Structure formats: C-alpha cells, structure tokens
PDB file of C-alpha atoms in Angstrom:
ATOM      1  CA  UNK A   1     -19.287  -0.904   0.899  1.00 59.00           C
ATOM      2  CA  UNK A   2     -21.689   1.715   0.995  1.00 76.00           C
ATOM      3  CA  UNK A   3     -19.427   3.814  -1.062  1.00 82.00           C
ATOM      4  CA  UNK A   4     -20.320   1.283  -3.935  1.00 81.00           C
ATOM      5  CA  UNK A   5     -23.468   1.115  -3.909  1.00 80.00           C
ATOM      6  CA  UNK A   6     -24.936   3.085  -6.350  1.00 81.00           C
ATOM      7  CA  UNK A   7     -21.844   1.764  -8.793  1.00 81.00           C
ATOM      8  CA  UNK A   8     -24.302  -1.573  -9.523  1.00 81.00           C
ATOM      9  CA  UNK A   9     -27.834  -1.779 -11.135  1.00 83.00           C
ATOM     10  CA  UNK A  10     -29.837  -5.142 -10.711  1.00 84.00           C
ATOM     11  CA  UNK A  11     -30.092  -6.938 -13.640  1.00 81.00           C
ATOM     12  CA  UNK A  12     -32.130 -10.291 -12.908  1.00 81.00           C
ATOM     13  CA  UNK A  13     -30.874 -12.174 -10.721  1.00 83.00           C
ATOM     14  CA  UNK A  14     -27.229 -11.030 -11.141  1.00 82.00           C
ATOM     15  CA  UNK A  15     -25.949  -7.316 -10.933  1.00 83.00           C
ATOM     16  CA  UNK A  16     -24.402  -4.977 -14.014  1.00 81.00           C
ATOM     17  CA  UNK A  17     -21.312  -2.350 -13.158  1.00 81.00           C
ATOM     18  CA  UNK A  18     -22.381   0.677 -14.170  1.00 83.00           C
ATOM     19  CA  UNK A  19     -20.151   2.968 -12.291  1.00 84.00           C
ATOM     20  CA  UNK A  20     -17.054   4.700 -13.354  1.00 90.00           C
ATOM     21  CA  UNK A  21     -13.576   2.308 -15.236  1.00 91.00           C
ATOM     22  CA  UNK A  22     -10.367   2.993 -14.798  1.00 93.00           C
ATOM     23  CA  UNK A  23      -7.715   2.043 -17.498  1.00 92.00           C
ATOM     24  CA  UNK A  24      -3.755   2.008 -17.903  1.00 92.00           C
ATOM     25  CA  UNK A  25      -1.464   3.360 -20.345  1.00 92.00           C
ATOM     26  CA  UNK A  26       1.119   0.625 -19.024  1.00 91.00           C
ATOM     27  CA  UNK A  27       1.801  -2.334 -21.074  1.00 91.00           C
ATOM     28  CA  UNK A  28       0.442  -5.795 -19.489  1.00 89.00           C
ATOM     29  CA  UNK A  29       4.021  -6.764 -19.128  1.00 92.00           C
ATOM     30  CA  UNK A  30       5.425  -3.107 -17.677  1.00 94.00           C
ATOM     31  CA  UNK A  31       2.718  -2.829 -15.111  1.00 92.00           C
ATOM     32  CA  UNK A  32       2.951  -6.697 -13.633  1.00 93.00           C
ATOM     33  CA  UNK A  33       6.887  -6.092 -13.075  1.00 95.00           C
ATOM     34  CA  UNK A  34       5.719  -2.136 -11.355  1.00 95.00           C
ATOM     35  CA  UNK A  35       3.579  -3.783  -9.347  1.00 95.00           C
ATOM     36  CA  UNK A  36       5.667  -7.402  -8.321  1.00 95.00           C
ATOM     37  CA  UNK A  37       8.299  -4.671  -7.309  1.00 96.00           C
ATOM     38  CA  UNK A  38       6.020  -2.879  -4.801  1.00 96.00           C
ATOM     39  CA  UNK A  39       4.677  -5.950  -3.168  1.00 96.00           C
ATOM     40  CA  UNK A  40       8.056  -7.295  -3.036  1.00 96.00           C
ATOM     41  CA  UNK A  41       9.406  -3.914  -1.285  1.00 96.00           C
ATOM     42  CA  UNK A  42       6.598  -3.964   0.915  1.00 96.00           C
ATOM     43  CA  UNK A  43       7.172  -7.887   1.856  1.00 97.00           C
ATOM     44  CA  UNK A  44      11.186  -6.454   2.802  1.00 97.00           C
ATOM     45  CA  UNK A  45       9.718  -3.224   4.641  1.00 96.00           C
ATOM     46  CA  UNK A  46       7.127  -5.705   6.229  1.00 97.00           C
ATOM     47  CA  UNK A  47      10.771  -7.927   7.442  1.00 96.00           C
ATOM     48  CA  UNK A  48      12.506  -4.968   8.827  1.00 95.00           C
ATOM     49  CA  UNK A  49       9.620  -3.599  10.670  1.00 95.00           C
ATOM     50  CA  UNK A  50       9.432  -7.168  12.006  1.00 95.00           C
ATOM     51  CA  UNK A  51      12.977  -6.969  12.954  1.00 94.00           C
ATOM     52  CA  UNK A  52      12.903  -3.518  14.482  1.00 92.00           C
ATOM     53  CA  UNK A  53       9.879  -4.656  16.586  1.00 91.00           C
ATOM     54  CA  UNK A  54      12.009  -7.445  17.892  1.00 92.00           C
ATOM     55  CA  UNK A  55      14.444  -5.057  19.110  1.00 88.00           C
ATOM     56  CA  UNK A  56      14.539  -4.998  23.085  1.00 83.00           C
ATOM     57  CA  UNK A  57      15.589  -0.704  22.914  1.00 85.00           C
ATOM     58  CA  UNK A  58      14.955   1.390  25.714  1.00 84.00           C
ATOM     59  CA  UNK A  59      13.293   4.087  23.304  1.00 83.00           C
ATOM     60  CA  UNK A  60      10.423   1.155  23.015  1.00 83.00           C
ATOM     61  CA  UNK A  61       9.365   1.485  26.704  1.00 85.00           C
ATOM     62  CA  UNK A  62       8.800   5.214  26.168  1.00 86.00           C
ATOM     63  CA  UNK A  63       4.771   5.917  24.156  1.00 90.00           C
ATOM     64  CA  UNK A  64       6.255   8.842  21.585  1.00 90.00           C
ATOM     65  CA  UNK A  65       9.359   6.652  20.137  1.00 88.00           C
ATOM     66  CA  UNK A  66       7.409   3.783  19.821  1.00 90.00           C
ATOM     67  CA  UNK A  67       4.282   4.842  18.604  1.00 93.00           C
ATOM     68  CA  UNK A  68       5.119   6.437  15.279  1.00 93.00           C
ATOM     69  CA  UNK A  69       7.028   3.169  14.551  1.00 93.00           C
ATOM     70  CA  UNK A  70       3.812   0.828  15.700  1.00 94.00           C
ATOM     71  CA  UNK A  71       1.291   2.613  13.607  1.00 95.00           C
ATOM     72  CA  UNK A  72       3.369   1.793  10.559  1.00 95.00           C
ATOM     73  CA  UNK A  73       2.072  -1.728  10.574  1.00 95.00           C
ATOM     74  CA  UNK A  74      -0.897  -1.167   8.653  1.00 96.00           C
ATOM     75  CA  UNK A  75       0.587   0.950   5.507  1.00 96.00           C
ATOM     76  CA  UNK A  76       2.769  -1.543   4.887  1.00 97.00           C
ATOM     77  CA  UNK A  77       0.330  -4.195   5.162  1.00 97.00           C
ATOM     78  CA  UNK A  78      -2.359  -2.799   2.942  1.00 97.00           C
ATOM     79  CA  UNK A  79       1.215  -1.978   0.160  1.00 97.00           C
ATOM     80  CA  UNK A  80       1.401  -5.779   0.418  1.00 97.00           C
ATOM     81  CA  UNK A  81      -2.210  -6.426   0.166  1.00 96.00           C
ATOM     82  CA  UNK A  82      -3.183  -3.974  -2.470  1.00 95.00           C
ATOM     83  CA  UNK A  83       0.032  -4.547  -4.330  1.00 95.00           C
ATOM     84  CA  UNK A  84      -0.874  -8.530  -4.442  1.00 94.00           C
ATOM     85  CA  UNK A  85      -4.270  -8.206  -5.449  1.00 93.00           C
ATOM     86  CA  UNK A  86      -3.712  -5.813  -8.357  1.00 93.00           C
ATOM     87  CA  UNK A  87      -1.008  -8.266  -9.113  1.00 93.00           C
ATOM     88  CA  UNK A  88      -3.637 -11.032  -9.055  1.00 92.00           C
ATOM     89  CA  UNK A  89      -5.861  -9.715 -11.438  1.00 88.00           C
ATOM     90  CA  UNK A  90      -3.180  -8.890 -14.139  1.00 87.00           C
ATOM     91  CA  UNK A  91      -1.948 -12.349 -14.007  1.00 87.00           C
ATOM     92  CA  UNK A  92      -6.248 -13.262 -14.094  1.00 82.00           C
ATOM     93  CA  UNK A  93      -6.064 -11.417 -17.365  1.00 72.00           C
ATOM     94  CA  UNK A  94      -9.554 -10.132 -16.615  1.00 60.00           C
ATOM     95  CA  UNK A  95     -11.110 -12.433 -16.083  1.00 64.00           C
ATOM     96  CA  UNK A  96     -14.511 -12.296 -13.768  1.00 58.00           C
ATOM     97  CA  UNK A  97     -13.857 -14.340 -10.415  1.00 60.00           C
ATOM     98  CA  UNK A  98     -17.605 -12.722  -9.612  1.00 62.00           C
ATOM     99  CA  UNK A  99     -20.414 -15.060 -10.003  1.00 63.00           C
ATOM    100  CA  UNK A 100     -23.022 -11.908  -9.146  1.00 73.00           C
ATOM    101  CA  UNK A 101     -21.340  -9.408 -11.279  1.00 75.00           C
ATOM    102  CA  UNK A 102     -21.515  -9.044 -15.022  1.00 73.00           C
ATOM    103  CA  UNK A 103     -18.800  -7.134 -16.362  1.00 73.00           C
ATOM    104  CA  UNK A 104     -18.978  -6.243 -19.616  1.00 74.00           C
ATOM    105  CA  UNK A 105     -16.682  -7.611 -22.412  1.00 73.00           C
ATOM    106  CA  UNK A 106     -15.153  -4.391 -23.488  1.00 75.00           C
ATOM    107  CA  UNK A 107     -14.210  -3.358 -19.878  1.00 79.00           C
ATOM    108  CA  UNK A 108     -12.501  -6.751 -19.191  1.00 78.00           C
ATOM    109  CA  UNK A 109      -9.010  -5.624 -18.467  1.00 82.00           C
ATOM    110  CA  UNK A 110     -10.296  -2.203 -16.746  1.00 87.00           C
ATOM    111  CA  UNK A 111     -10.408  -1.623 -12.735  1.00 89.00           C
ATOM    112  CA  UNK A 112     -13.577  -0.571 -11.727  1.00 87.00           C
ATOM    113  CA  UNK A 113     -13.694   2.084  -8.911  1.00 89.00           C
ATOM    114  CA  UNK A 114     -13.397  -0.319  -6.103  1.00 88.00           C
ATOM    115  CA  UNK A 115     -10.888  -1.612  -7.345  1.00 89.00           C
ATOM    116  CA  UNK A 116      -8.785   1.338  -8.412  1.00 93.00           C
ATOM    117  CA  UNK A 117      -9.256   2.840  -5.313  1.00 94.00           C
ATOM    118  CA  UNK A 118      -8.074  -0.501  -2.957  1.00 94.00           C
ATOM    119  CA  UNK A 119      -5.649  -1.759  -5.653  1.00 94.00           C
ATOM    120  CA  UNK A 120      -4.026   1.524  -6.816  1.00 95.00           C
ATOM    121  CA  UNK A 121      -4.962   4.696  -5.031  1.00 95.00           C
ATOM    122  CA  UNK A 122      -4.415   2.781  -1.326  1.00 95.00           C
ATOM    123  CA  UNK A 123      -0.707   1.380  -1.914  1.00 96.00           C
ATOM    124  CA  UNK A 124       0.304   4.719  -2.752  1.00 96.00           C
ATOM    125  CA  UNK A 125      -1.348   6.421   0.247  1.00 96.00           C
ATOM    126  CA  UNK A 126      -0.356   4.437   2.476  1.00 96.00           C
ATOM    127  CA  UNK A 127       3.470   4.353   1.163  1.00 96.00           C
ATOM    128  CA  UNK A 128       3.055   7.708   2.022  1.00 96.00           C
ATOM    129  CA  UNK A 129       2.658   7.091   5.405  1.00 96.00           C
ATOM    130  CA  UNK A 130       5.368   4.580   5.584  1.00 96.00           C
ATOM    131  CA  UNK A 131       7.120   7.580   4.900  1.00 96.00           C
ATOM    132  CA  UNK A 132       6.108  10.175   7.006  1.00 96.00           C
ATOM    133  CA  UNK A 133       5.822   7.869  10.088  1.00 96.00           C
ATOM    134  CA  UNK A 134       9.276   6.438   9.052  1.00 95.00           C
ATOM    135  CA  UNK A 135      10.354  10.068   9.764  1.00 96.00           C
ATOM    136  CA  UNK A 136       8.179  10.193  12.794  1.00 95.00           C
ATOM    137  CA  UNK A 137       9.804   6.964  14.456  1.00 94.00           C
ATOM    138  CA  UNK A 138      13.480   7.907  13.231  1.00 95.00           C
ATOM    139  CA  UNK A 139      13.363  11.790  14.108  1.00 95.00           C
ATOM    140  CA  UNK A 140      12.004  10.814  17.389  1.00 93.00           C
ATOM    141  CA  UNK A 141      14.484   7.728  18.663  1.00 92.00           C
ATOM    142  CA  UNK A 142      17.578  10.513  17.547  1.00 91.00           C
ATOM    143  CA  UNK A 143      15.718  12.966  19.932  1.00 91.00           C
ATOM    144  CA  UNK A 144      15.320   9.980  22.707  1.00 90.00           C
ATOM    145  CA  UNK A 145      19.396   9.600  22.327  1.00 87.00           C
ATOM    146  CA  UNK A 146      20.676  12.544  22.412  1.00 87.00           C
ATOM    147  CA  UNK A 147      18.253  13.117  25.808  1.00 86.00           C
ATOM    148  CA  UNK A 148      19.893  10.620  27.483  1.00 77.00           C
ATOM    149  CA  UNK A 149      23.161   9.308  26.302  1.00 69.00           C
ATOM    150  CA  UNK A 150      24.428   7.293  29.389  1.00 72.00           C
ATOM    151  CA  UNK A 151      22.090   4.733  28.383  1.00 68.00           C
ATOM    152  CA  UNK A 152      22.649   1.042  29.050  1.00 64.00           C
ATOM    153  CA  UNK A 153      22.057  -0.238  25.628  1.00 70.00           C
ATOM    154  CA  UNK A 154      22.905   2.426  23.172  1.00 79.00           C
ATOM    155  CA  UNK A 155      24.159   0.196  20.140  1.00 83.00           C
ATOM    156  CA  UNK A 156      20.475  -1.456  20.327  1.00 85.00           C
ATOM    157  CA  UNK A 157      18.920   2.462  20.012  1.00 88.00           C
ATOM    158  CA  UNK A 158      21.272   2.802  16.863  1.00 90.00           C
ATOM    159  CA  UNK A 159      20.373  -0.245  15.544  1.00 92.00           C
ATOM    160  CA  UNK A 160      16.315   0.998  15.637  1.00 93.00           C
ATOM    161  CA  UNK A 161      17.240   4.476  14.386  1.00 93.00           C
ATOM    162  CA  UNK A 162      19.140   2.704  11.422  1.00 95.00           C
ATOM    163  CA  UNK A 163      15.922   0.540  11.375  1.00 95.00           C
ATOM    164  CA  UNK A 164      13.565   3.498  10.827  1.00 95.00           C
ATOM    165  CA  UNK A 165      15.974   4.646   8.307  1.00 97.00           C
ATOM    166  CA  UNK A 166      15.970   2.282   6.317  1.00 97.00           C
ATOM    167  CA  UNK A 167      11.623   2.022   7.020  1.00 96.00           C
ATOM    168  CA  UNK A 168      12.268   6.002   5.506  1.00 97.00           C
ATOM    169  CA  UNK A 169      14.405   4.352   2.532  1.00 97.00           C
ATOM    170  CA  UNK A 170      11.175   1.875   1.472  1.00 97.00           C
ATOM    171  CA  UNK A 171       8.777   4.215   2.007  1.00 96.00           C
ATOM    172  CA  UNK A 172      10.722   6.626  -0.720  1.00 97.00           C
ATOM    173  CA  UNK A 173      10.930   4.090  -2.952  1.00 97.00           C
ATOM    174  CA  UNK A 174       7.136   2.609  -2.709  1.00 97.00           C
ATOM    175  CA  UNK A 175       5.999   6.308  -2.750  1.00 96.00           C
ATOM    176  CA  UNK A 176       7.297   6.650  -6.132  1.00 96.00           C
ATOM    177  CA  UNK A 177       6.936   2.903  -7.957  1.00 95.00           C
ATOM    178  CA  UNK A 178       3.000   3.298  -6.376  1.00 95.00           C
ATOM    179  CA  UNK A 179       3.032   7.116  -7.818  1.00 95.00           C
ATOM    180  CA  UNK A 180       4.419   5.544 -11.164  1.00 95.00           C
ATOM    181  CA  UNK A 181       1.375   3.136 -11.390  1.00 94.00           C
ATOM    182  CA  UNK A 182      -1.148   5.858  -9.694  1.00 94.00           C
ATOM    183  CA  UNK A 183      -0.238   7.946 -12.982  1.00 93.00           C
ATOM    184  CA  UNK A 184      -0.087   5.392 -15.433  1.00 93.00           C
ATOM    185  CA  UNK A 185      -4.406   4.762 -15.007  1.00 93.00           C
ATOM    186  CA  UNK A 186      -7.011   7.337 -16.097  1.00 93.00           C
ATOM    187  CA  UNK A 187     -10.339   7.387 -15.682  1.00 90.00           C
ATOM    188  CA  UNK A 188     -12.933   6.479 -18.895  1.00 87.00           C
ATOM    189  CA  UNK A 189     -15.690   8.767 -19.742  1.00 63.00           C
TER     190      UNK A 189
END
C-alpha cells in the first residue's frame, strides 16, 4: 500500500483522500448489470478451469501443457474478486464502510485510485491474461497431440483442448465487458 500513500493527508485523528477520483459515464443501473455479468462469467470460467483441472490427461504430466493452463488461476480469481467488490460498492451506493477515512460528500459515488485500479483497471488486465494463457494452454495441448497420437487416452486430451477453448471463449468476452467498464470511468481534475 505504499503506492497510496501519499493519496491521504492526516486530518485529526482520522485521514482525508486527497488523491486523484475516478468517475463513470454509466448509469447506476447500466454499470451494476456490466459488472454482475463479469463476475458471473468469471464464476463460469472459474467452473471450467475447475473442471479442466480435474481432468486426468496425459498432456497434464508434461510442465509446458500444463503450466499455461495452471497460471490462469489467478486472473480469473482477481475477475471474480474485483468484479464483486466493484459490484459491492454500487449496490453500497457510496456509502463509507471506512471508519478512518473521510470522504468527502461530493465524491461519494466516485472510485478513488485504489479503488479504480483493483476494482476496474485489474479485471480487465487480468481478462487479458485469461486470454492469452487460454491460447497458451490450448495452442500447446494441440501441439502435445499431434506429437504423439497413439496415446492411451486421447478423447480426455480433446476434452482439455475443448476446455482451454472455451477458457479462450471467456477470456474474449471478459476482455471486452471489463474494456466496456474500463472506458466508461475518467479521471476528475
């Protein structure tokens, strides 16, 4: 939290935001249905990367198959996690859960930088690498088949190429619904 330091003044014994607000051109109603979309999609992705790591594949003994498709656990869990707090705080309507921080009235419904960079910029990073290491796991297990196709089990390798695939799908679609609500917020002078 380092990064935020120098975003909060002392004011008594409570402290005063002073650092930079970020505000939407999205209506209350528009944005809360955005965002209950992405954490939804990223609950489903979070289910299929579940079931794909269930999968007992021979591409999951072997480090450069399975590795692209491991390292996709944490995107999708900070979609879910930034999705549902942003989701939080527009059902909050504002309101200050901070006991220490005094936030001033005409900034009520505004992120502050924190916030707009966990809440907002994150999801749409790291649907980005849902993405690209979507790509990673599903380029790689079609490379891992075609190597060896007398394989005992090959109807299990399809089954975690067509789960990557559809990992590839979700990412597409969280990369733009997170780009939509990435867009829709400005910064305040």
């Amino acid at each position: 939290m380092k990064k935020y330091r120098n975003d909060y003044r002392k004011k008594g014994n409570r402290y005063e935001y002073t650092g930079q607000w970020y505000r939407t051109r999205l209506s209350e109603q528009e944005l809360r249905k955005t965002v209950l979309s992405s954490m939804i999609l990223g609950i489903l992705a979070l289910g299929f990367y579940i079931g794909g790591m269930c999968l007992n594949n021979d591409g999951s003994r072997v480090a450069w198959v399975l590795l692209p498709f491991v390292f996709q656990l944490l995107p999708v869990a900070y979609v879910i996690a930034g999705s549902g707090a942003l989701y939080l705080r527009i059902r909050q309507n504002g309101e200050n859960t901070s006991a220490l921080v005094e936030i001033p009235q005409a900034h009520k419904k505004d992120l502050s930088r924190a916030d707009y960079e966990k809440q907002v910029k994150r999801p749409w990073r790291c649907s980005l690498g849902i993405l690209i290491l979507g790509c990673g796991s599903f380029v790689s297990d079609l490379i891992f088949i075609f190597l060896d196709p007398k394989q005992r089990a090959v109807s299990a390798e399809y089954l975690f190429a067509a789960d990557s695939f559809v990992l590839i799908l979700f990412g597409i679609i969280l990369t733009v619904n997170n780009r939509k609500i990435k867009g829709s917020f400005e910064k305040l002078s």
